Amino acid sequence: MLFRSLGFSGVALVVLGISQSEVWGWADRATIGSIVAGVVLCLAFARRCHESANPILDLKLFRLRFVVAANVAGVLFSMGFIGMWLLNTFWLQAVWGYSVALSGLATMPGPASAAFIAPFAGKYADRFGHSRVLFVGSLLLGTGTVGLALTIPSTPSYVLHYLPWMFVTGTGVGLSISTLSSSATAFLKPTQLAMGSALNNTFRQVGTALGAALSLAIAAPTLARVEVARRAGESVADVSTRELHGAWLMNAGIYLAAGLAMLAIFKRPTESQMADARGD
C-alpha cells in the first residue's frame, strides 16, 4: 500500500501545485513546496520500482527506445488532448453561451472524425511506421488548435470558425490514440505486454492530470473576467480572452513536442536490447 501511495501522492501534489498556482501564485511557498514534494515522492516511487523484485511498474522497459518514445509522447499527447477539449468546452459555454447539451453536440464532429479514422491508423502504422503516423496526427492536432486560437471570434460563428477545426483535430486524434497504444507494446514479448500497456496507461493518466491542471491555471483569468461580465449583464465580446488563447497555443506546442519525440526517439529494438530489458 505504501509503495502505491508514493506514486499517487506524488502526482497529486504536483497537480495540486499547478492547479492552485492561480490562487497561491507561482512564486508562493505553497505552490513551490507542493510541486517539489510531489517530484520527490515520484522519484522515491521510481527508486522503489527499480529496487523491488516484483515492481508495480517494471522500469527496465525504459531501456527500450520505443517504450521511452511511446511514454514521453503519451504524457505530452494526453496533456494537450485534455487541455484542448477543456478549453473548447469553456469557450463554447462561457464565451459563446452554449448550454451543456449544445456544446456537446457542437463538439461531436471531432470524436466522430476520430472514430472514422482510427480503424485505419493501425494499417498506416504498419506501413509507414508508428512515429510517422503519430507525427502527422500531432501536426493535425496542432494545426487545428492553432486555428482555433487565431481565428475564433468572441461572438458565435460555429460553421465558419469552429466546425472546420473539429474535423482537423478529430482526424489528428484518430491517427494518434490507437497509434500511441500500439507503439508502446509494438515489439514486446507476450509476457511483457501487460506491463508495457499498464506503463503507457499510467503515463497517459499522469499527462491527463497535469494537462488539465496546467490549462485551467492559465485560462483561469479569462474565465473569471467572462463570469464577471455575465453577472454584470455586459457583453462578453468585449472581454479579453488572451490567456485562453495562450493556453490553446501552449497545447498546440505540446502536440508538436509529442510528434517530434516519437520521430527522434522511437526505434525498433535488437534482440540483445530486448533480452537486457527482460533482465536475461
Short mmCIF file of C-alpha atoms in Angstrom, two decimals:
data_model
loop_
_atom_site.label_atom_id
_atom_site.label_comp_id
_atom_site.label_asym_id
_atom_site.label_seq_id
_atom_site.Cartn_x
_atom_site.Cartn_y
_atom_site.Cartn_z
CA MET A 1 0.00 0.00 0.00
CA LEU A 2 2.83 2.42 0.90
CA PHE A 3 4.53 1.55 -2.39
CA ARG A 4 1.46 2.61 -4.41
CA SER A 5 0.81 5.72 -2.33
CA LEU A 6 4.24 7.17 -3.19
CA GLY A 7 3.37 7.49 -6.88
CA PHE A 8 -0.24 8.53 -6.33
CA SER A 9 0.63 11.16 -3.73
CA GLY A 10 3.50 12.50 -5.83
CA VAL A 11 1.34 13.10 -8.89
CA ALA A 12 -1.47 14.52 -6.73
CA LEU A 13 0.87 17.08 -5.14
CA VAL A 14 2.28 18.21 -8.49
CA VAL A 15 -1.24 18.62 -9.88
CA LEU A 16 -2.29 20.49 -6.73
CA GLY A 17 0.58 22.94 -7.06
CA ILE A 18 -0.16 23.64 -10.72
CA SER A 19 -3.93 23.90 -10.35
CA GLN A 20 -3.71 26.22 -7.32
CA SER A 21 -0.96 28.40 -8.78
CA GLU A 22 -3.52 30.98 -9.93
CA VAL A 23 -4.77 31.32 -6.34
CA TRP A 24 -1.47 30.96 -4.48
CA GLY A 25 0.84 32.45 -7.11
CA TRP A 26 3.61 30.61 -8.94
CA ALA A 27 6.30 32.00 -6.61
CA ASP A 28 4.36 31.21 -3.41
CA ARG A 29 5.93 28.74 -1.00
CA ALA A 30 2.80 26.60 -1.06
CA THR A 31 2.96 26.22 -4.86
CA ILE A 32 6.69 25.53 -4.96
CA GLY A 33 6.55 23.27 -1.92
CA SER A 34 3.68 21.21 -3.33
CA ILE A 35 5.39 20.68 -6.69
CA VAL A 36 8.80 19.92 -5.17
CA ALA A 37 7.31 17.48 -2.66
CA GLY A 38 5.39 15.78 -5.46
CA VAL A 39 8.51 15.38 -7.58
CA VAL A 40 10.42 13.95 -4.60
CA LEU A 41 7.68 11.38 -3.96
CA CYS A 42 7.60 10.41 -7.64
CA LEU A 43 11.36 9.91 -7.59
CA ALA A 44 11.02 7.79 -4.45
CA PHE A 45 8.38 5.70 -6.21
CA ALA A 46 10.69 5.22 -9.19
CA ARG A 47 13.52 4.15 -6.88
CA ARG A 48 11.30 1.59 -5.15
CA CYS A 49 10.25 0.24 -8.54
CA HIS A 50 13.91 -0.05 -9.53
CA GLU A 51 14.87 -1.88 -6.34
CA SER A 52 11.85 -4.16 -5.98
CA ALA A 53 11.97 -7.75 -7.22
CA ASN A 54 8.29 -7.52 -8.19
CA PRO A 55 7.68 -3.83 -9.01
CA ILE A 56 4.33 -2.24 -9.80
CA LEU A 57 5.97 -0.70 -12.89
CA ASP A 58 8.92 -2.51 -14.48
CA LEU A 59 11.32 0.34 -15.21
CA LYS A 60 13.67 -1.98 -17.11
CA LEU A 61 11.35 -1.46 -20.06
CA PHE A 62 12.75 2.07 -20.31
CA ARG A 63 15.95 0.53 -21.67
CA LEU A 64 13.99 0.18 -24.91
CA ARG A 65 13.85 3.34 -27.02
CA PHE A 66 10.41 2.62 -28.44
CA VAL A 67 8.99 2.33 -24.91
CA VAL A 68 10.60 5.63 -23.91
CA ALA A 69 9.25 7.32 -27.04
CA ALA A 70 5.72 5.97 -26.58
CA ASN A 71 5.54 7.07 -22.95
CA VAL A 72 7.08 10.51 -23.47
CA ALA A 73 4.70 11.09 -26.38
CA GLY A 74 1.85 9.61 -24.33
CA VAL A 75 2.33 12.09 -21.49
CA LEU A 76 2.57 15.03 -23.90
CA PHE A 77 -0.34 13.93 -26.07
CA SER A 78 -2.58 13.44 -23.04
CA MET A 79 -1.62 16.87 -21.68
CA GLY A 80 -2.51 18.54 -24.97
CA PHE A 81 -5.63 16.48 -25.56
CA ILE A 82 -7.36 17.12 -22.24
CA GLY A 83 -6.26 20.76 -22.28
CA MET A 84 -7.63 21.37 -25.77
CA TRP A 85 -11.03 19.81 -25.09
CA LEU A 86 -11.42 21.58 -21.76
CA LEU A 87 -10.62 24.92 -23.39
CA ASN A 88 -13.00 24.20 -26.26
CA THR A 89 -15.79 23.44 -23.81
CA PHE A 90 -15.07 26.56 -21.77
CA TRP A 91 -15.17 28.71 -24.89
CA LEU A 92 -18.47 27.29 -26.09
CA GLN A 93 -20.19 27.59 -22.72
CA ALA A 94 -18.55 30.62 -21.10
CA VAL A 95 -17.89 32.85 -24.11
CA TRP A 96 -20.49 31.78 -26.66
CA GLY A 97 -23.11 30.95 -24.03
CA TYR A 98 -23.90 27.45 -25.30
CA SER A 99 -25.72 25.06 -22.99
CA VAL A 100 -24.02 21.86 -21.85
CA ALA A 101 -26.05 19.79 -24.33
CA LEU A 102 -25.45 22.19 -27.23
CA SER A 103 -21.72 22.37 -26.58
CA GLY A 104 -21.60 18.57 -26.65
CA LEU A 105 -23.40 18.48 -29.98
CA ALA A 106 -21.14 21.22 -31.34
CA THR A 107 -18.03 19.23 -30.47
CA MET A 108 -19.37 15.86 -31.68
CA PRO A 109 -17.87 16.13 -35.22
CA GLY A 110 -14.41 15.88 -33.62
CA PRO A 111 -14.92 12.49 -31.93
CA ALA A 112 -16.90 11.31 -34.97
CA SER A 113 -13.93 12.09 -37.23
CA ALA A 114 -11.60 10.31 -34.79
CA ALA A 115 -13.82 7.22 -34.76
CA PHE A 116 -13.84 7.14 -38.56
CA ILE A 117 -10.06 7.49 -38.93
CA ALA A 118 -8.87 5.32 -36.00
CA PRO A 119 -9.52 1.92 -37.65
CA PHE A 120 -7.11 2.86 -40.46
CA ALA A 121 -4.36 4.14 -38.17
CA GLY A 122 -3.03 0.66 -37.41
CA LYS A 123 -2.60 -0.11 -41.11
CA TYR A 124 -0.82 3.20 -41.63
CA ALA A 125 1.48 2.46 -38.67
CA ASP A 126 2.40 -0.96 -40.08
CA ARG A 127 3.11 0.54 -43.48
CA PHE A 128 4.77 3.87 -42.66
CA GLY A 129 5.88 3.38 -39.06
CA HIS A 130 4.35 4.39 -35.73
CA SER A 131 6.46 7.51 -35.36
CA ARG A 132 5.49 8.95 -38.75
CA VAL A 133 1.78 8.34 -38.26
CA LEU A 134 1.81 9.90 -34.79
CA PHE A 135 3.79 12.87 -36.11
CA VAL A 136 1.14 13.51 -38.79
CA GLY A 137 -1.55 13.20 -36.12
CA SER A 138 0.25 15.67 -33.88
CA LEU A 139 0.62 18.13 -36.76
CA LEU A 140 -3.10 17.97 -37.47
CA LEU A 141 -3.92 18.45 -33.80
CA GLY A 142 -1.50 21.34 -33.52
CA THR A 143 -2.83 22.94 -36.69
CA GLY A 144 -6.43 22.67 -35.54
CA THR A 145 -5.63 24.06 -32.11
CA VAL A 146 -3.66 26.98 -33.54
CA GLY A 147 -6.56 27.60 -35.94
CA LEU A 148 -8.96 27.86 -33.02
CA ALA A 149 -6.65 30.19 -31.12
CA LEU A 150 -6.06 32.55 -34.03
CA THR A 151 -9.43 32.69 -35.77
CA ILE A 152 -12.28 32.03 -33.35
CA PRO A 153 -14.35 35.17 -32.59
CA SER A 154 -15.99 36.06 -29.29
CA THR A 155 -19.42 36.04 -30.96
CA PRO A 156 -20.83 32.65 -32.02
CA SER A 157 -19.71 31.57 -35.50
CA TYR A 158 -19.90 27.80 -35.41
CA VAL A 159 -19.89 26.78 -39.08
CA LEU A 160 -17.07 29.07 -40.17
CA HIS A 161 -14.82 29.17 -37.12
CA TYR A 162 -15.37 26.04 -35.04
CA LEU A 163 -16.69 23.15 -37.14
CA PRO A 164 -13.75 23.03 -39.62
CA TRP A 165 -11.23 22.75 -36.78
CA MET A 166 -13.23 19.91 -35.23
CA PHE A 167 -12.69 17.85 -38.37
CA VAL A 168 -8.97 18.68 -38.41
CA THR A 169 -8.34 17.89 -34.74
CA GLY A 170 -10.64 14.86 -34.85
CA THR A 171 -8.61 13.38 -37.69
CA GLY A 172 -5.45 14.03 -35.69
CA VAL A 173 -6.91 12.26 -32.66
CA GLY A 174 -7.93 9.30 -34.79
CA LEU A 175 -4.38 8.90 -36.08
CA SER A 176 -2.81 9.38 -32.66
CA ILE A 177 -4.74 7.49 -29.98
CA SER A 178 -4.58 3.95 -31.33
CA THR A 179 -1.05 4.54 -32.65
CA LEU A 180 0.16 5.56 -29.21
CA SER A 181 -1.34 2.46 -27.61
CA SER A 182 0.13 0.07 -30.16
CA SER A 183 3.55 1.78 -30.24
CA ALA A 184 4.02 1.20 -26.51
CA THR A 185 3.85 -2.57 -26.92
CA ALA A 186 4.78 -2.92 -30.60
CA PHE A 187 7.88 -5.10 -30.10
CA LEU A 188 7.34 -6.54 -26.62
CA LYS A 189 7.22 -10.27 -25.92
CA PRO A 190 3.83 -11.72 -24.89
CA THR A 191 4.93 -11.89 -21.25
CA GLN A 192 5.71 -8.16 -21.29
CA LEU A 193 2.53 -6.91 -22.95
CA ALA A 194 0.50 -6.38 -19.76
CA MET A 195 3.30 -4.42 -18.07
CA GLY A 196 4.00 -2.37 -21.20
CA SER A 197 0.35 -1.46 -21.58
CA ALA A 198 0.00 -0.62 -17.87
CA LEU A 199 3.10 1.57 -18.04
CA ASN A 200 1.75 3.51 -21.00
CA ASN A 201 -1.71 3.92 -19.44
CA THR A 202 -0.14 5.19 -16.23
CA PHE A 203 1.93 7.82 -18.01
CA ARG A 204 -1.04 8.93 -20.09
CA GLN A 205 -3.18 9.34 -16.95
CA VAL A 206 -0.41 11.43 -15.42
CA GLY A 207 -0.36 13.55 -18.56
CA THR A 208 -4.13 14.00 -18.40
CA ALA A 209 -3.98 15.22 -14.80
CA LEU A 210 -1.11 17.62 -15.50
CA GLY A 211 -2.68 18.91 -18.72
CA ALA A 212 -6.00 19.68 -17.07
CA ALA A 213 -4.35 21.47 -14.17
CA LEU A 214 -2.00 23.50 -16.40
CA SER A 215 -4.63 24.59 -18.92
CA LEU A 216 -7.08 25.55 -16.18
CA ALA A 217 -4.42 27.52 -14.33
CA ILE A 218 -3.51 29.51 -17.46
CA ALA A 219 -7.08 30.11 -18.65
CA ALA A 220 -8.47 30.98 -15.20
CA PRO A 221 -8.16 34.80 -15.54
CA THR A 222 -10.13 34.75 -18.81
CA LEU A 223 -12.86 32.61 -17.28
CA ALA A 224 -13.06 34.89 -14.25
CA ARG A 225 -13.45 38.02 -16.41
CA VAL A 226 -16.14 36.36 -18.53
CA GLU A 227 -18.07 35.36 -15.39
CA VAL A 228 -17.87 38.91 -14.00
CA ALA A 229 -19.11 40.35 -17.30
CA ARG A 230 -22.05 37.94 -17.49
CA ARG A 231 -23.12 38.70 -13.93
CA ALA A 232 -22.94 42.42 -14.68
CA GLY A 233 -25.01 41.97 -17.85
CA GLU A 234 -22.13 43.20 -20.03
CA SER A 235 -21.14 41.93 -23.46
CA VAL A 236 -18.68 39.06 -23.32
CA ALA A 237 -17.43 40.07 -26.78
CA ASP A 238 -15.57 42.97 -25.18
CA VAL A 239 -13.80 40.82 -22.58
CA SER A 240 -10.12 40.00 -23.15
CA THR A 241 -9.59 36.26 -23.72
CA ARG A 242 -5.81 36.38 -24.20
CA GLU A 243 -5.00 33.76 -21.55
CA LEU A 244 -7.37 31.22 -23.05
CA HIS A 245 -5.88 31.80 -26.49
CA GLY A 246 -2.43 31.44 -24.97
CA ALA A 247 -3.42 28.12 -23.41
CA TRP A 248 -4.62 26.87 -26.80
CA LEU A 249 -1.27 27.80 -28.35
CA MET A 250 0.55 26.08 -25.49
CA ASN A 251 -1.34 22.86 -26.17
CA ALA A 252 -0.52 23.10 -29.87
CA GLY A 253 3.16 23.26 -28.91
CA ILE A 254 2.72 20.24 -26.64
CA TYR A 255 1.23 18.26 -29.53
CA LEU A 256 4.17 19.16 -31.74
CA ALA A 257 6.60 18.09 -29.00
CA ALA A 258 4.83 14.71 -28.78
CA GLY A 259 5.25 14.12 -32.52
CA LEU A 260 8.89 15.24 -32.51
CA ALA A 261 9.65 12.98 -29.55
CA MET A 262 8.36 9.97 -31.48
CA LEU A 263 10.40 10.86 -34.56
CA ALA A 264 13.57 11.42 -32.55
CA ILE A 265 13.43 8.51 -30.10
CA PHE A 266 11.27 5.68 -31.50
CA LYS A 267 13.38 2.79 -32.79
CA ARG A 268 12.88 -0.94 -33.23
CA PRO A 269 14.96 -2.83 -30.61
CA THR A 270 17.53 -5.53 -31.28
CA GLU A 271 17.23 -8.97 -29.67
CA SER A 272 20.06 -8.13 -27.27
CA GLN A 273 18.24 -4.97 -26.18
CA MET A 274 15.06 -6.97 -25.62
CA ALA A 275 16.98 -9.51 -23.51
CA ASP A 276 18.51 -6.69 -21.47
CA ALA A 277 15.07 -5.19 -20.82
CA ARG A 278 13.87 -8.60 -19.56
CA GLY A 279 16.92 -8.94 -17.34
CA ASP A 280 18.04 -12.14 -19.12
#
